[in-house]
PDB file of C-alpha atoms in Angstrom:
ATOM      1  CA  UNK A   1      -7.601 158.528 -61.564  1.00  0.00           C
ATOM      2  CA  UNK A   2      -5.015 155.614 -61.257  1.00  0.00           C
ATOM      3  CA  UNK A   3      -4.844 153.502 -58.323  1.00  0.00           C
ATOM      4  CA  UNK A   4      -1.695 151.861 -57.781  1.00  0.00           C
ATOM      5  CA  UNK A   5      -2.328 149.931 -54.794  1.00  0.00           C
ATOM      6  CA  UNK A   6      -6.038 147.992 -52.879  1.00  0.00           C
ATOM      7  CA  UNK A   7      -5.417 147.359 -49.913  1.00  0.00           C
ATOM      8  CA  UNK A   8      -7.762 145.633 -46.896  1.00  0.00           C
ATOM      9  CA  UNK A   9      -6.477 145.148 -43.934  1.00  0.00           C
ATOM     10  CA  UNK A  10      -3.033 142.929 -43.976  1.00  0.00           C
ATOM     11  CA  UNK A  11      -3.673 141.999 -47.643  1.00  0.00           C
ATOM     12  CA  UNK A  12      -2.625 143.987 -50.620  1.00  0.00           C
ATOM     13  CA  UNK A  13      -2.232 144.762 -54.031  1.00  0.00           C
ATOM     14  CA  UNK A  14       0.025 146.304 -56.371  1.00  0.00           C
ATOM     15  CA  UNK A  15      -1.020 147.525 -59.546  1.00  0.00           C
ATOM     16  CA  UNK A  16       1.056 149.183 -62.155  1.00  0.00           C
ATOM     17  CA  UNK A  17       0.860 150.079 -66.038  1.00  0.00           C
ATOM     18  CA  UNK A  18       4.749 148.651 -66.530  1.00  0.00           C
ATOM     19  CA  UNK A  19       7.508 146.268 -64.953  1.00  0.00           C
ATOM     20  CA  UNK A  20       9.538 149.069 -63.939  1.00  0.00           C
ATOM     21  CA  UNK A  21       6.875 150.787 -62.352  1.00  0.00           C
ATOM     22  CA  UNK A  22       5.749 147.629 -60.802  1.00  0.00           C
ATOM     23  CA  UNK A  23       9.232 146.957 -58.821  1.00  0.00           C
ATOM     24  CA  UNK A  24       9.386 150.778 -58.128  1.00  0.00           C
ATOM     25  CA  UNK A  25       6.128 149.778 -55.971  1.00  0.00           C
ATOM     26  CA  UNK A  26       7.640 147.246 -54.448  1.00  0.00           C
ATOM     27  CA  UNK A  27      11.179 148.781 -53.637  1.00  0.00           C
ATOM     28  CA  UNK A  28       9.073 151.586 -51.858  1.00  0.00           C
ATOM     29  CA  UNK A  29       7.037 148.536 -50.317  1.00  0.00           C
ATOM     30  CA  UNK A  30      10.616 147.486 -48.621  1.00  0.00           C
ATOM     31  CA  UNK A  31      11.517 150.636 -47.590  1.00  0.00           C
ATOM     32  CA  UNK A  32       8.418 150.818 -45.327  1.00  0.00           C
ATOM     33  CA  UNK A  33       8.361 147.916 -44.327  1.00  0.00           C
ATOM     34  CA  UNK A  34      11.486 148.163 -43.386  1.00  0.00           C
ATOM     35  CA  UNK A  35      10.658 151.559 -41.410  1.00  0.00           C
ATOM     36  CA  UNK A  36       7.418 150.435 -39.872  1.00  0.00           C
ATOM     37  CA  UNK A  37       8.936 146.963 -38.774  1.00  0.00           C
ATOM     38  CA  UNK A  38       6.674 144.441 -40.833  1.00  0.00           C
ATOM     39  CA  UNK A  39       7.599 141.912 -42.717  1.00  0.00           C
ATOM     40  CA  UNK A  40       5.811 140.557 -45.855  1.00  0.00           C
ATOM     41  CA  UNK A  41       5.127 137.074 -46.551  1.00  0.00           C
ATOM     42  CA  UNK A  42       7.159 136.152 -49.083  1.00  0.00           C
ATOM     43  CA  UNK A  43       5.260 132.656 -49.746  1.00  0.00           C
ATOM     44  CA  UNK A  44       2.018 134.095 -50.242  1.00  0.00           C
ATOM     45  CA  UNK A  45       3.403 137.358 -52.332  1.00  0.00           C
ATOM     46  CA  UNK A  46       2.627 136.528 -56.532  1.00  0.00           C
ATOM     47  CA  UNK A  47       2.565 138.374 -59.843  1.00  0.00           C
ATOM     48  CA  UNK A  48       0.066 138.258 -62.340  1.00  0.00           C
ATOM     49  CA  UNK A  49       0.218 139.718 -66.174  1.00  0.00           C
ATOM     50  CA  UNK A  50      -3.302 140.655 -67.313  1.00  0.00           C
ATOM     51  CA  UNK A  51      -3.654 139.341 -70.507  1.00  0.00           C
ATOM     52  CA  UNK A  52      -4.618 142.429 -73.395  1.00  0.00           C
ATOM     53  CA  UNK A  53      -8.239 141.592 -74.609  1.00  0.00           C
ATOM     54  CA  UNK A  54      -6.375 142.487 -78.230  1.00  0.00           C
ATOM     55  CA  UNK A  55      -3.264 140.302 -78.395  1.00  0.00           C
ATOM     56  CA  UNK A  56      -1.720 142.017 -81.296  1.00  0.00           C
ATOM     57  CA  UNK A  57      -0.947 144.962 -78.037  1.00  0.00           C
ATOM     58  CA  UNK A  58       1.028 142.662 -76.157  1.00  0.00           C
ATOM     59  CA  UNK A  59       4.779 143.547 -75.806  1.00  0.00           C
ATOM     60  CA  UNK A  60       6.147 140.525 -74.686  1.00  0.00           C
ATOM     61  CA  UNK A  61       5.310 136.996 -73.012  1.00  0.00           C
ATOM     62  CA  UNK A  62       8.453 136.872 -70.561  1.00  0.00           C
ATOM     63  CA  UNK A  63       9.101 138.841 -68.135  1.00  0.00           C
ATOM     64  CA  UNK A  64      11.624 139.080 -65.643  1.00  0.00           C
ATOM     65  CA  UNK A  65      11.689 138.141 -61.942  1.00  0.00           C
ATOM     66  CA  UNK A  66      10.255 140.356 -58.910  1.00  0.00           C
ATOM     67  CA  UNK A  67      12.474 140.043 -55.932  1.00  0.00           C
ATOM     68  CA  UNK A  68      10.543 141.369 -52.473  1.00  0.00           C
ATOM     69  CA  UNK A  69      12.992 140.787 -49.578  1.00  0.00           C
ATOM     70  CA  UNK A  70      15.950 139.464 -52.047  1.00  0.00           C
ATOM     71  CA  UNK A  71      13.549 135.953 -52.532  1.00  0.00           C
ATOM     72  CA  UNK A  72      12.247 135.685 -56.318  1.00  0.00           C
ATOM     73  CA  UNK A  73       8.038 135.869 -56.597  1.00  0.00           C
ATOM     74  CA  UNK A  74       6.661 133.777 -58.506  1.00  0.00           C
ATOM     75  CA  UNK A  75       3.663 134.041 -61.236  1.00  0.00           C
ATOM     76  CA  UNK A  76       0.351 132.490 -61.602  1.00  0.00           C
ATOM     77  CA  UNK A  77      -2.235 132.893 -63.592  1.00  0.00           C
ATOM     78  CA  UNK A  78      -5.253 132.692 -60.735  1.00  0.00           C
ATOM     79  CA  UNK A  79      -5.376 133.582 -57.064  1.00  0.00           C
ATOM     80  CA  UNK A  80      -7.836 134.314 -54.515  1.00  0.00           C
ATOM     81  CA  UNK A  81      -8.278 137.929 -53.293  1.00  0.00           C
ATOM     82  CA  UNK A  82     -10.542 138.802 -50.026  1.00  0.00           C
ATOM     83  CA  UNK A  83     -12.332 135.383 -51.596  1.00  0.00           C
ATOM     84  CA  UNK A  84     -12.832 136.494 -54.839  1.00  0.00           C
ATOM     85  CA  UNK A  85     -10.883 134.299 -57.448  1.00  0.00           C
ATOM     86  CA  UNK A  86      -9.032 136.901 -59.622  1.00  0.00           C
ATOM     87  CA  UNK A  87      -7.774 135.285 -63.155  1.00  0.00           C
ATOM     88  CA  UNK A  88      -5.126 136.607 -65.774  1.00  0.00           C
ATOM     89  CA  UNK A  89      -8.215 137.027 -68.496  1.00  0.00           C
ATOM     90  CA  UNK A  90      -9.979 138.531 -66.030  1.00  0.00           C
ATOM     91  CA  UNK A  91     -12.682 136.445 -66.139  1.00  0.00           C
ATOM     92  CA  UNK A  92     -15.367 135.649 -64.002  1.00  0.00           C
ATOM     93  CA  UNK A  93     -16.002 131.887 -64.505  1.00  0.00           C
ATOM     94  CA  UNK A  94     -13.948 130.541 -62.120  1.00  0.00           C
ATOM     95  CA  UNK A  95     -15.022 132.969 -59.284  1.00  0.00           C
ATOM     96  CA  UNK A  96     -18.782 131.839 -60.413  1.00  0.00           C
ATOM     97  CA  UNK A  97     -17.968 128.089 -60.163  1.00  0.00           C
ATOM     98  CA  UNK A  98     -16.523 128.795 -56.454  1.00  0.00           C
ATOM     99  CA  UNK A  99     -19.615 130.165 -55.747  1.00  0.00           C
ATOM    100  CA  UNK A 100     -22.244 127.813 -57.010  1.00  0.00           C
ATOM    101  CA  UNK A 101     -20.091 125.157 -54.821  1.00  0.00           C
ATOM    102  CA  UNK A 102     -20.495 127.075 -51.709  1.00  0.00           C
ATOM    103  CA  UNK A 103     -24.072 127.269 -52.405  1.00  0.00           C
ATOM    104  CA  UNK A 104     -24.306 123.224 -52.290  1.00  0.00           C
ATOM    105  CA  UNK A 105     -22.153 123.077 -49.457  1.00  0.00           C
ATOM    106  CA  UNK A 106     -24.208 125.176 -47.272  1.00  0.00           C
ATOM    107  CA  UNK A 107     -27.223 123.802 -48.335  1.00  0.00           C
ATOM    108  CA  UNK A 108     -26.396 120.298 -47.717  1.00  0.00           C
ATOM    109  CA  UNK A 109     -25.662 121.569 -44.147  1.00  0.00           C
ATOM    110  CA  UNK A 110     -28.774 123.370 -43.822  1.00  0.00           C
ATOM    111  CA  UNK A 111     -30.726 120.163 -44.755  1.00  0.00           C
ATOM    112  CA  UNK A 112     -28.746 118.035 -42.722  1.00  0.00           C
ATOM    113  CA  UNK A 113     -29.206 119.879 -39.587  1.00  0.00           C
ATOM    114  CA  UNK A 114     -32.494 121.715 -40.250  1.00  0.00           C
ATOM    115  CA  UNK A 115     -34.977 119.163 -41.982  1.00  0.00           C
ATOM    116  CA  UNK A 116     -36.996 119.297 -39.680  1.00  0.00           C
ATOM    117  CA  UNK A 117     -37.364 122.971 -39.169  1.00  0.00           C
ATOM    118  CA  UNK A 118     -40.857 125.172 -40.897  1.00  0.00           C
ATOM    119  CA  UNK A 119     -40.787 126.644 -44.034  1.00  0.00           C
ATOM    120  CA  UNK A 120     -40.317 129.979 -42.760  1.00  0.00           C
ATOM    121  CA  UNK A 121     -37.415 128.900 -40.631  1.00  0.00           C
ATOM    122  CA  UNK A 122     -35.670 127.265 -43.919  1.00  0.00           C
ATOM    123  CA  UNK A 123     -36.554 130.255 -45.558  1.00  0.00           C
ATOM    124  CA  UNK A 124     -34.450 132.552 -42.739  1.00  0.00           C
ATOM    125  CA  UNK A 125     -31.521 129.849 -42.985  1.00  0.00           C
ATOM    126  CA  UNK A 126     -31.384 129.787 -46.658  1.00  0.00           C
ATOM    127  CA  UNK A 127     -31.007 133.780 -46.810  1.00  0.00           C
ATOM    128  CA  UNK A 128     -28.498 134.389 -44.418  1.00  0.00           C
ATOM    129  CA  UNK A 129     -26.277 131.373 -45.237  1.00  0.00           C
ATOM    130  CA  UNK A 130     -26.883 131.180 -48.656  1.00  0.00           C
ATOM    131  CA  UNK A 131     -27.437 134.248 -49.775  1.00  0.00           C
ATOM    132  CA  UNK A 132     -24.370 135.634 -48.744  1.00  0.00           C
ATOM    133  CA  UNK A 133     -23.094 136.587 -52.403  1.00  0.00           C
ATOM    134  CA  UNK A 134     -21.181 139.665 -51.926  1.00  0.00           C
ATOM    135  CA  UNK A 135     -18.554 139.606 -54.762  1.00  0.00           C
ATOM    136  CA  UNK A 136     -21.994 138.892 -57.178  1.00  0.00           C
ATOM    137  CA  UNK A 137     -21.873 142.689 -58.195  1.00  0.00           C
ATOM    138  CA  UNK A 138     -17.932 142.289 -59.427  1.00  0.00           C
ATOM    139  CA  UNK A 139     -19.005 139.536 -61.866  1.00  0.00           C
ATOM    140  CA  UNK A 140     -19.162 141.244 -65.432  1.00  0.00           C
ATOM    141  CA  UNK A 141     -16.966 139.114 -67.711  1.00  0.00           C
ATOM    142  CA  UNK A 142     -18.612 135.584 -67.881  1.00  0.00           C
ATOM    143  CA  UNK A 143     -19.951 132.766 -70.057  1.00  0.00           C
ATOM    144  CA  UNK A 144     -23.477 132.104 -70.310  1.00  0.00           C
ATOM    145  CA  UNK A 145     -22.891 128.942 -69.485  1.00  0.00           C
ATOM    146  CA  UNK A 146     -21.260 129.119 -66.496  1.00  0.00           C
ATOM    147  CA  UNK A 147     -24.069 131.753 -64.978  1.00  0.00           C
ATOM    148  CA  UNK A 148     -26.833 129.283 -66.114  1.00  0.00           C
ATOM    149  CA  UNK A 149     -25.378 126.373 -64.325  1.00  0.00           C
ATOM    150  CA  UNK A 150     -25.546 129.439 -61.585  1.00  0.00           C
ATOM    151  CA  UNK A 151     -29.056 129.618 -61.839  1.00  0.00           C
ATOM    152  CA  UNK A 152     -29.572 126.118 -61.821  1.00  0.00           C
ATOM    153  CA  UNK A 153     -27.582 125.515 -58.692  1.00  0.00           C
ATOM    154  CA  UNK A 154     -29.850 127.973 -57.003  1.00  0.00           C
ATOM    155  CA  UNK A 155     -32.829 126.076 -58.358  1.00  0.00           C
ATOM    156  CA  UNK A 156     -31.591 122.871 -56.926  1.00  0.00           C
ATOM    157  CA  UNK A 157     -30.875 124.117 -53.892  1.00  0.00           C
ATOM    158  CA  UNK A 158     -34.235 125.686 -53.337  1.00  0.00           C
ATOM    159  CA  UNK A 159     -35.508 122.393 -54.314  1.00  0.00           C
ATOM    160  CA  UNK A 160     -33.430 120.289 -51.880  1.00  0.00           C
ATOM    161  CA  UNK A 161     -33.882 122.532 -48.755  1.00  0.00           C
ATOM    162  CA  UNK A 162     -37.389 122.519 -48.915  1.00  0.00           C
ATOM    163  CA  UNK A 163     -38.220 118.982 -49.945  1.00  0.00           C
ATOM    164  CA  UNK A 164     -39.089 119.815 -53.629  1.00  0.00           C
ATOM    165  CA  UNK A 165     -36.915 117.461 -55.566  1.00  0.00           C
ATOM    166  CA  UNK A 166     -39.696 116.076 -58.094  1.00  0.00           C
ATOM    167  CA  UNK A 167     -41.132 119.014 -58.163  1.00  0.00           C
ATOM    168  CA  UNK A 168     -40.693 120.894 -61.671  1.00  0.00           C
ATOM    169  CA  UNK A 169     -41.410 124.902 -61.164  1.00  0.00           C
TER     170      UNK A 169
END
């Protein structure tokens, strides 16, 4: 089965095996738009060229211009999609690093509010504002690297929350 196009509420994507197939999309993308009365954000509308895993399969590095609404799109090679980064490899390392920052961030603001809180309260914080991975089961293409320094943020973090800095588990 191919699936030409995600979509989530007001955001969207396009998929398509070819460049002419890909402005077909979003010709017929006008047209309803145009019927239905909405109007696409031009700004925040990009193109991205997955790169081929074997390089000798790629047909060409240039490509021309999408137009949605007569205004040019442009390309990038990242973006952020329902707040999972999405890269041009199509790996996951980026998305990973994202996450191990949120992880400090809410933390840091569970130990700055809740220090003095019990265990078990720290415990209920931690899972429900920290735990809150949900794009964890997309991750497939990553170093090992980056998912150790993963591991080791969560580590830390346990650590911090409940007082355990020193501490070597």
């Amino acid at each position: 089965m191919f699936v030409n196009m995600l979509a989530y509420a007001d955001d969207m994507v396009l998929l398509a095996p070819s460049l002419y197939a890909l402005q077909s999309l979003i010709k017929i993308l006008e047209r309803w738009c145009t019927e239905l009365d909405i109007v696409c954000n031009t700004i925040k509308t990009v193109c991205m060229i997955f790169k081929p895993k074997n390089l000798d399969r790629r047909i060409s590095a240039d490509f021309p211009c999408f137009t949605l609404d007569n205004c040019k799109l442009k390309f990038v090679s990242q973006f952020r999609y329902l707040g999972h980064i999405i890269n041009d490899n199509l790996k996951d390392d980026d998305d990973i690093k994202r996450e191990i920052k949120k992880l400090f961030v809410n933390t840091n603001t569970l130990v700055n509010r809740f220090q003095c809180c019990s265990h078990n309260v720290k415990l209920v914080l931690f899972k429900s504002f920290c735990m809150c991975m949900y794009d964890l089961a997309l991750w497939k293409y990553y170093s090992v690297t980056v998912y150790n320094k993963f591991k080791s943020a969560y580590n830390k973090c346990i650590k911090k929350l409940f007082g355990l800095q020193g501490v070597t588990v």
